[in-house]
Amino acid sequence: MVLSALVFSGVASAEVNCTDPIGDWKPREQLQREAEQRGWIVQRIKIDDGCYELRAIDRNGNKIKAKYSPASLRMRSLAVNFGNDGDTSDYLGPVPLAPVSRPASPTSQGEKK
């Protein structure tokens, strides 16, 4: 029973993991430059679960924690801890006026409705 609880607790956490081969990784300094171009003050970049984990402060003083794929430097996750006067406009675009259309889910061939 305890074992099954441990197994299911790991599934529920849904951690972000990266599997890029180390030979393909870009230097941390490149990630730091890109973050600084966004106006972030980088506090630390470390490796966590095979990803680069960046901690920074944005231009409004909000704390940022982001994970990046080390080979492509594509952001995999982002967490922003907004202060009392926090504003999400730097991270979320304007609300669309019309509903966003989503592509229909793919169906397998031969499936009848």
C-alpha positions as a Python dict, from the first residue, in 0.01 Angstrom:
ca = {
    (1, 'M'): (0, 0, 0),
    (2, 'V'): (280, 241, 90),
    (3, 'L'): (463, 153, -231),
    (4, 'S'): (158, 231, -445),
    (5, 'A'): (117, 565, -268),
    (6, 'L'): (477, 654, -350),
    (7, 'V'): (435, 553, -714),
    (8, 'F'): (119, 759, -758),
    (9, 'S'): (261, 1061, -576),
    (10, 'G'): (543, 1073, -833),
    (11, 'V'): (297, 1068, -1120),
    (12, 'A'): (91, 1352, -973),
    (13, 'S'): (388, 1588, -945),
    (14, 'A'): (434, 1607, -1327),
    (15, 'E'): (792, 1736, -1320),
    (16, 'V'): (952, 1881, -1631),
    (17, 'N'): (1244, 1665, -1744),
    (18, 'C'): (1482, 1725, -2033),
    (19, 'T'): (1657, 1449, -2226),
    (20, 'D'): (1888, 1646, -2456),
    (21, 'P'): (2227, 1479, -2515),
    (22, 'I'): (2497, 1671, -2325),
    (23, 'G'): (2698, 1718, -2645),
    (24, 'D'): (2413, 1928, -2788),
    (25, 'W'): (2380, 2165, -2490),
    (26, 'K'): (2430, 2536, -2545),
    (27, 'P'): (2636, 2731, -2291),
    (28, 'R'): (2465, 2878, -1983),
    (29, 'E'): (2608, 3217, -2078),
    (30, 'Q'): (2390, 3219, -2390),
    (31, 'L'): (2079, 3156, -2177),
    (32, 'Q'): (2188, 3432, -1940),
    (33, 'R'): (2229, 3678, -2231),
    (34, 'E'): (1881, 3592, -2362),
    (35, 'A'): (1727, 3639, -2016),
    (36, 'E'): (1904, 3973, -1974),
    (37, 'Q'): (1768, 4085, -2313),
    (38, 'R'): (1421, 4027, -2166),
    (39, 'G'): (1514, 4267, -1887),
    (40, 'W'): (1562, 3996, -1626),
    (41, 'I'): (1834, 4006, -1362),
    (42, 'V'): (1968, 3651, -1349),
    (43, 'Q'): (2038, 3524, -1000),
    (44, 'R'): (2131, 3165, -1082),
    (45, 'I'): (2133, 2902, -1354),
    (46, 'K'): (2165, 2540, -1246),
    (47, 'I'): (2091, 2197, -1389),
    (48, 'D'): (1777, 2026, -1260),
    (49, 'D'): (1625, 1708, -1408),
    (50, 'G'): (1843, 1749, -1717),
    (51, 'C'): (1712, 2104, -1778),
    (52, 'Y'): (1863, 2445, -1719),
    (53, 'E'): (1675, 2604, -1429),
    (54, 'L'): (1697, 2981, -1425),
    (55, 'R'): (1604, 3203, -1132),
    (56, 'A'): (1576, 3574, -1195),
    (57, 'I'): (1401, 3899, -1109),
    (58, 'D'): (1207, 4081, -1382),
    (59, 'R'): (1206, 4458, -1434),
    (60, 'N'): (907, 4491, -1200),
    (61, 'G'): (1074, 4301, -915),
    (62, 'N'): (878, 3977, -966),
    (63, 'K'): (1060, 3650, -894),
    (64, 'I'): (1096, 3413, -1190),
    (65, 'K'): (1176, 3044, -1203),
    (66, 'A'): (1198, 2896, -1553),
    (67, 'K'): (1320, 2566, -1696),
    (68, 'Y'): (1481, 2547, -2040),
    (69, 'S'): (1579, 2266, -2272),
    (70, 'P'): (1960, 2293, -2274),
    (71, 'A'): (2004, 2208, -2644),
    (72, 'S'): (1747, 2449, -2788),
    (73, 'L'): (1710, 2694, -2497),
    (74, 'R'): (1334, 2669, -2544),
    (75, 'M'): (1139, 2743, -2228),
    (76, 'R'): (974, 2432, -2084),
    (77, 'S'): (810, 2585, -1777),
    (78, 'L'): (770, 2927, -1619),
    (79, 'A'): (664, 3030, -1270),
    (80, 'V'): (633, 3395, -1172),
    (81, 'N'): (583, 3503, -813),
    (82, 'F'): (416, 3842, -851),
    (83, 'G'): (460, 4107, -582),
    (84, 'N'): (174, 4313, -441),
    (85, 'D'): (160, 4530, -753),
    (86, 'G'): (219, 4238, -991),
    (87, 'D'): (98, 4267, -1348),
    (88, 'T'): (68, 3968, -1580),
    (89, 'S'): (76, 4179, -1898),
    (90, 'D'): (447, 4105, -1951),
    (91, 'Y'): (372, 3732, -1954),
    (92, 'L'): (22, 3706, -2102),
    (93, 'G'): (-95, 3875, -2416),
    (94, 'P'): (-422, 4066, -2445),
    (95, 'V'): (-745, 3870, -2410),
    (96, 'P'): (-873, 3779, -2760),
    (97, 'L'): (-1201, 3945, -2859),
    (98, 'A'): (-1329, 3636, -3039),
    (99, 'P'): (-1321, 3281, -2908),
    (100, 'V'): (-1003, 3098, -2999),
    (101, 'S'): (-1070, 2816, -3243),
    (102, 'R'): (-900, 2492, -3165),
    (103, 'P'): (-819, 2225, -3424),
    (104, 'A'): (-1041, 1921, -3414),
    (105, 'S'): (-890, 1627, -3233),
    (106, 'P'): (-745, 1369, -3470),
    (107, 'T'): (-935, 1046, -3514),
    (108, 'S'): (-785, 720, -3625),
    (109, 'Q'): (-865, 598, -3974),
    (110, 'G'): (-1156, 362, -3993),
    (111, 'E'): (-1316, 501, -3680),
    (112, 'K'): (-1687, 553, -3726),
    (113, 'K'): (-1890, 809, -3540),
}
